[in-house]
PDB file of C-alpha atoms in Angstrom:
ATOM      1  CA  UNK A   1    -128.216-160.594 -22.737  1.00  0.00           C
ATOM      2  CA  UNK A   2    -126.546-164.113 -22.993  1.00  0.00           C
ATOM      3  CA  UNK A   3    -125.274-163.303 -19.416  1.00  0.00           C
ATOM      4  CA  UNK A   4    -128.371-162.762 -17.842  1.00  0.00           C
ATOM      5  CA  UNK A   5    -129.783-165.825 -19.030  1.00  0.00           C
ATOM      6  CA  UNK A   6    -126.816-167.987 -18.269  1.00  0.00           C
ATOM      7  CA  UNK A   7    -126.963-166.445 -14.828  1.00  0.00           C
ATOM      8  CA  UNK A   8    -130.506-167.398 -14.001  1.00  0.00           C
ATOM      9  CA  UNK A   9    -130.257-170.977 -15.539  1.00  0.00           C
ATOM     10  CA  UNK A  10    -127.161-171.612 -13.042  1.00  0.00           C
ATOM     11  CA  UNK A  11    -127.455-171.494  -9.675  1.00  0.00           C
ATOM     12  CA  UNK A  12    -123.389-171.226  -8.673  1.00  0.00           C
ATOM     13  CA  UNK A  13    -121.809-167.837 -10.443  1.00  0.00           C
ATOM     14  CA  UNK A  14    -118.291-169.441 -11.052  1.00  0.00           C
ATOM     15  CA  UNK A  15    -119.642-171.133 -14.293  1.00  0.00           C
ATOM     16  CA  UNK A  16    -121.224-168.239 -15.688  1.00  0.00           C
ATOM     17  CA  UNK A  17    -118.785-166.299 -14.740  1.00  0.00           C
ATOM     18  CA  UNK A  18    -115.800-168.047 -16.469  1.00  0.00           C
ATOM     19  CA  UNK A  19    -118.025-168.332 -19.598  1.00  0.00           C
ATOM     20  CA  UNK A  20    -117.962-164.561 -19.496  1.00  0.00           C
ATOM     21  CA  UNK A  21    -114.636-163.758 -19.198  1.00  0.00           C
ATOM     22  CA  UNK A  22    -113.647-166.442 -22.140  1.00  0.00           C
ATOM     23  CA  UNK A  23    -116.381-164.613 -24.370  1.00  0.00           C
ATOM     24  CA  UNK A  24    -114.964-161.256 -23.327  1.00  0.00           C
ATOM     25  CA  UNK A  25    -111.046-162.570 -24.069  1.00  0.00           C
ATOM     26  CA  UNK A  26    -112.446-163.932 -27.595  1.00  0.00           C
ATOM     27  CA  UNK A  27    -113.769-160.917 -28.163  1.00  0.00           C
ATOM     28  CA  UNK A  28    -110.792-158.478 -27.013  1.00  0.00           C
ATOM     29  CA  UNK A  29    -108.679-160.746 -29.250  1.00  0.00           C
ATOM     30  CA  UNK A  30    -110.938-159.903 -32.613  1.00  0.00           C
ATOM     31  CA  UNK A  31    -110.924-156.240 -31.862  1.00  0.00           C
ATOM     32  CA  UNK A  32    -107.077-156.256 -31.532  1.00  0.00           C
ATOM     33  CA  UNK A  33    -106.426-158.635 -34.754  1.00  0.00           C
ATOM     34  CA  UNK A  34    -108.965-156.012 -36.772  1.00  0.00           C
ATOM     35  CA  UNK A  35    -106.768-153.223 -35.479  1.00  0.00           C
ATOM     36  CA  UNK A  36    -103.016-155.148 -36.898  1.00  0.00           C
ATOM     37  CA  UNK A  37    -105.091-155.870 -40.383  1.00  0.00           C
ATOM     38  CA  UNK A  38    -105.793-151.810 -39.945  1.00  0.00           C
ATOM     39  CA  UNK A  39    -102.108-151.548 -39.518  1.00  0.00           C
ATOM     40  CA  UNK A  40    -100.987-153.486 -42.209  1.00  0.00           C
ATOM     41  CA  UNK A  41    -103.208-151.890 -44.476  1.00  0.00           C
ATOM     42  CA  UNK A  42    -102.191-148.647 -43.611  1.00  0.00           C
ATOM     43  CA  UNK A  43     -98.111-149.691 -43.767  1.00  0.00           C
ATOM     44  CA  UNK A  44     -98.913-151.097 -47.414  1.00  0.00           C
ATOM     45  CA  UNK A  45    -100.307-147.881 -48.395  1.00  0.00           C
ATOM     46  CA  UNK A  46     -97.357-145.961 -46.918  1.00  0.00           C
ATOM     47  CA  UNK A  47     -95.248-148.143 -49.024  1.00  0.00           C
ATOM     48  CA  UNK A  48     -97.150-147.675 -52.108  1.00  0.00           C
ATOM     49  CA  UNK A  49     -97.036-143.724 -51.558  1.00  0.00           C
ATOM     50  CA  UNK A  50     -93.144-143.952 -51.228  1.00  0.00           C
ATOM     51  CA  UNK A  51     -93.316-145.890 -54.330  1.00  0.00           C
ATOM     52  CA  UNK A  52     -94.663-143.380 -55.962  1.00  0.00           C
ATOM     53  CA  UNK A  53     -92.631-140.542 -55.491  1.00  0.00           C
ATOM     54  CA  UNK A  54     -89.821-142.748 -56.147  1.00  0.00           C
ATOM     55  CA  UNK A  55     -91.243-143.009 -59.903  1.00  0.00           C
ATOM     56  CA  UNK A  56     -92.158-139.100 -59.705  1.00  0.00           C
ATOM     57  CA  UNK A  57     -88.562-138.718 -58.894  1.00  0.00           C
ATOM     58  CA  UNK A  58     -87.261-140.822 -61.282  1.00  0.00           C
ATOM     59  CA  UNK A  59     -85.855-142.953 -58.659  1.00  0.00           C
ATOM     60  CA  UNK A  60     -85.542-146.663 -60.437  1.00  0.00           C
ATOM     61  CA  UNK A  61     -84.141-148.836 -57.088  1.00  0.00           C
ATOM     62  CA  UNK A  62     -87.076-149.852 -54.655  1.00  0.00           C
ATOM     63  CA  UNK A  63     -84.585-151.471 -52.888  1.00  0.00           C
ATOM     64  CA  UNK A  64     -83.914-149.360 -50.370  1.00  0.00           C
ATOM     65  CA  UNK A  65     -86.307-146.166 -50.801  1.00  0.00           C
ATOM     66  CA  UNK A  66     -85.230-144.136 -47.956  1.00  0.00           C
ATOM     67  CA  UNK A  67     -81.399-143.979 -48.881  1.00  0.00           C
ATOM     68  CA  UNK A  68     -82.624-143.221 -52.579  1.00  0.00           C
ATOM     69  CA  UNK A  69     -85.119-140.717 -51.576  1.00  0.00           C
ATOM     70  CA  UNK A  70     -82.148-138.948 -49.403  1.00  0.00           C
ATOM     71  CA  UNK A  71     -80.139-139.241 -52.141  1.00  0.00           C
ATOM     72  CA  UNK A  72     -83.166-137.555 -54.849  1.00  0.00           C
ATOM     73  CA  UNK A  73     -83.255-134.480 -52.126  1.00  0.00           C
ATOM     74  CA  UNK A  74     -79.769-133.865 -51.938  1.00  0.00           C
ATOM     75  CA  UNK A  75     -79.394-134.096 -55.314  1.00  0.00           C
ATOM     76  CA  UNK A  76     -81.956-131.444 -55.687  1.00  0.00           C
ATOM     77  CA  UNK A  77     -80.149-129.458 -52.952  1.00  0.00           C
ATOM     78  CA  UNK A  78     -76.988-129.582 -54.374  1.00  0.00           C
ATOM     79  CA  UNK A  79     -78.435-128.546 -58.379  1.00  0.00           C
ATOM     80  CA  UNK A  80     -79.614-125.176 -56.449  1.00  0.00           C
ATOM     81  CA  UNK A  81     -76.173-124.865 -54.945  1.00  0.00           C
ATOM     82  CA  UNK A  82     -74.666-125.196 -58.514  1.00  0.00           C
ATOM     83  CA  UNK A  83     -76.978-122.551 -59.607  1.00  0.00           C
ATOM     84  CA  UNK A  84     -75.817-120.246 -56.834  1.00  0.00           C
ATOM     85  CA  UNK A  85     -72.365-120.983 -56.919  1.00  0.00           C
ATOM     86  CA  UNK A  86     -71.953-121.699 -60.786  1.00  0.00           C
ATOM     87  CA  UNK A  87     -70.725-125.066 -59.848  1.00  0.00           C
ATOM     88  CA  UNK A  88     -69.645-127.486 -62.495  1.00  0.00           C
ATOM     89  CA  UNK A  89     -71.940-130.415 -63.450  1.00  0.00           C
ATOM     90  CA  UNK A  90     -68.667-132.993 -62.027  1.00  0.00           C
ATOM     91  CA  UNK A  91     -68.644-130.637 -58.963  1.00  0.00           C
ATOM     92  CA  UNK A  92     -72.270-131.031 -58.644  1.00  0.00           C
ATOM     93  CA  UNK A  93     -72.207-135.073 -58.641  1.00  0.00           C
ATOM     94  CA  UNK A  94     -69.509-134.793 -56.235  1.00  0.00           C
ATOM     95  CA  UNK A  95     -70.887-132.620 -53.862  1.00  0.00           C
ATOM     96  CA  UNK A  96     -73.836-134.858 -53.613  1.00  0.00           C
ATOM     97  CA  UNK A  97     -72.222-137.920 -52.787  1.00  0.00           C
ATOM     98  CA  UNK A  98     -70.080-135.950 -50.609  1.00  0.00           C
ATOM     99  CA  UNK A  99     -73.054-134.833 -48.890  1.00  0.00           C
ATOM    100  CA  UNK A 100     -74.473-138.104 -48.867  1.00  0.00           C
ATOM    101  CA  UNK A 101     -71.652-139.056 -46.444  1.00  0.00           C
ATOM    102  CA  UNK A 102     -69.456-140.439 -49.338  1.00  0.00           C
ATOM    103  CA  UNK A 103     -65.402-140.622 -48.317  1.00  0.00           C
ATOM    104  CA  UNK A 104     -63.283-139.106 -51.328  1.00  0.00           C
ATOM    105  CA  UNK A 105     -62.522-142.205 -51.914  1.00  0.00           C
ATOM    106  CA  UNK A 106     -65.683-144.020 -52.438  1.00  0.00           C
ATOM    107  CA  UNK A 107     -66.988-140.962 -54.868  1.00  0.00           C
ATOM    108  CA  UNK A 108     -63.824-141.582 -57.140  1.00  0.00           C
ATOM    109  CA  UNK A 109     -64.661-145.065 -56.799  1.00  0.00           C
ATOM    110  CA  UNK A 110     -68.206-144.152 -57.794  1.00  0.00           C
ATOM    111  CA  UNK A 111     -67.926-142.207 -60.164  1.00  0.00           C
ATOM    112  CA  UNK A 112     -64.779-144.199 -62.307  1.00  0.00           C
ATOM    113  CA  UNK A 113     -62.617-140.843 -61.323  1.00  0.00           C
ATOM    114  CA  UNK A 114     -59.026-140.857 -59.675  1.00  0.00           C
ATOM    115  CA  UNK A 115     -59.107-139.951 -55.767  1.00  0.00           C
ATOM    116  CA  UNK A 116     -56.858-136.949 -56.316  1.00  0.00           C
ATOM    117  CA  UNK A 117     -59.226-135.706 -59.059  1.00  0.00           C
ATOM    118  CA  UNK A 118     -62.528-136.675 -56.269  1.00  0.00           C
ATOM    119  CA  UNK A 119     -59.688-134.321 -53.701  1.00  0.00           C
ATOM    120  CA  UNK A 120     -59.803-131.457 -56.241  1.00  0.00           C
ATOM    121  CA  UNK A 121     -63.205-131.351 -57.052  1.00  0.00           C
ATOM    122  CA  UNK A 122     -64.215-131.079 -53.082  1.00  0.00           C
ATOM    123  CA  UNK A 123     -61.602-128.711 -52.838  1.00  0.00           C
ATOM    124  CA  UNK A 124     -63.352-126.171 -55.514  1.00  0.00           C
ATOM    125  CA  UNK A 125     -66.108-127.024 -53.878  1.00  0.00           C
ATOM    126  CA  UNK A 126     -65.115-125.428 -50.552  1.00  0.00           C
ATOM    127  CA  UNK A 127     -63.531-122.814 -52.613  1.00  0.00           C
ATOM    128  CA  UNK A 128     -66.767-121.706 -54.838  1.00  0.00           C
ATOM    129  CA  UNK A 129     -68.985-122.009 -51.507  1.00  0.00           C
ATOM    130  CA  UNK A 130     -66.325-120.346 -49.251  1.00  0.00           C
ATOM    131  CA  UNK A 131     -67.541-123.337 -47.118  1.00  0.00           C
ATOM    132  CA  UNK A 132     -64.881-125.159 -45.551  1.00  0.00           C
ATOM    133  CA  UNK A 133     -66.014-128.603 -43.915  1.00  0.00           C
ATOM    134  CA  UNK A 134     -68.972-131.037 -44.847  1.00  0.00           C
ATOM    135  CA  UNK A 135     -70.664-130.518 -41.744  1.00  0.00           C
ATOM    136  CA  UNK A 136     -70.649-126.624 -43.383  1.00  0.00           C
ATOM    137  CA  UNK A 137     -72.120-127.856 -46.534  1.00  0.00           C
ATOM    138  CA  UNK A 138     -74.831-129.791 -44.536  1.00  0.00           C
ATOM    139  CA  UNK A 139     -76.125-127.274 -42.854  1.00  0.00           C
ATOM    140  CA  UNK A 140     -76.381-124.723 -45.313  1.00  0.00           C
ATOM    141  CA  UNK A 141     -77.959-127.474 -47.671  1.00  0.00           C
ATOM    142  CA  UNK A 142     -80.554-127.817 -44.985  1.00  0.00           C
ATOM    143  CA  UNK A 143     -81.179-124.366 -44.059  1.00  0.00           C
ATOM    144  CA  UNK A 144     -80.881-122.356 -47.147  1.00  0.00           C
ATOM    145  CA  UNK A 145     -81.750-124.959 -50.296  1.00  0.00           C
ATOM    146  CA  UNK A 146     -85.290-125.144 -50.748  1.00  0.00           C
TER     147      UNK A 146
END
């Protein structure tokens, strides 16, 4: 409406038309800075989810939620291999930080343990599972540990 008016009102098009195009730019810019606040909003709510099921988890570092929420499923993962293998509860902590992409050496370190005694409890782990490499304990974590 505004353009038809400035259009009759000026008899050269250049003016009218540049007025046009700087109301359409404003206007293209407001759209796209309502879309980013949609975007933030939505990010803070994905956030708040993750916090969430950090606390339903009984995960206490917001830190860095993904590694801790990795760390809450394998966890899980490797309780149901305990169950199937009769693992020990040491075994069990061990096998997730093993899984978790922990060296022997940083799980004795971890858990206050010598690294022989870290070496002995992966190899009963192998033993128990009849598994015999972490990229075998992986994948049967992922495919058969619901």
């Amino acid at each position: 409406m505004t353009s038809i008016a400035l259009y009759a009102q000026f008899p050269s098009t250049s003016l009218p038309t540049a007025l046009c195009g700087g109301l359409l730019l404003i206007s293209t810019q407001f759209i796209f800075l309502q879309f980013l606040m949609l975007e933030r909003d939505e990010t803070a709510a994905a956030k708040a989810t993750a916090i969430s099921v950090q606390r339903l988890l009984g995960i206490k570092d917001e830190a860095a939620p993904g590694t801790e929420m990795r760390k809450a499923i394998v966890r899980a993962s490797a309780q149901e291999m305990q169950k199937q293998f009769l693992l020990s509860d040491r075994e069990t902590e061990v096998l997730t930080l093993y899984a978790m992409g922990l060296t022997q050496a940083k799980i004795a370190e971890e858990l206050c343990i010598a690294p022989g005694t870290a070496h002995t409890h992966v190899k009963r782990i192998y033993s128990k599972t009849d598994l015999h490499s972490r990229q075998a304990l992986l994948d049967y974590i992922e495919r058969y540990t619901d």
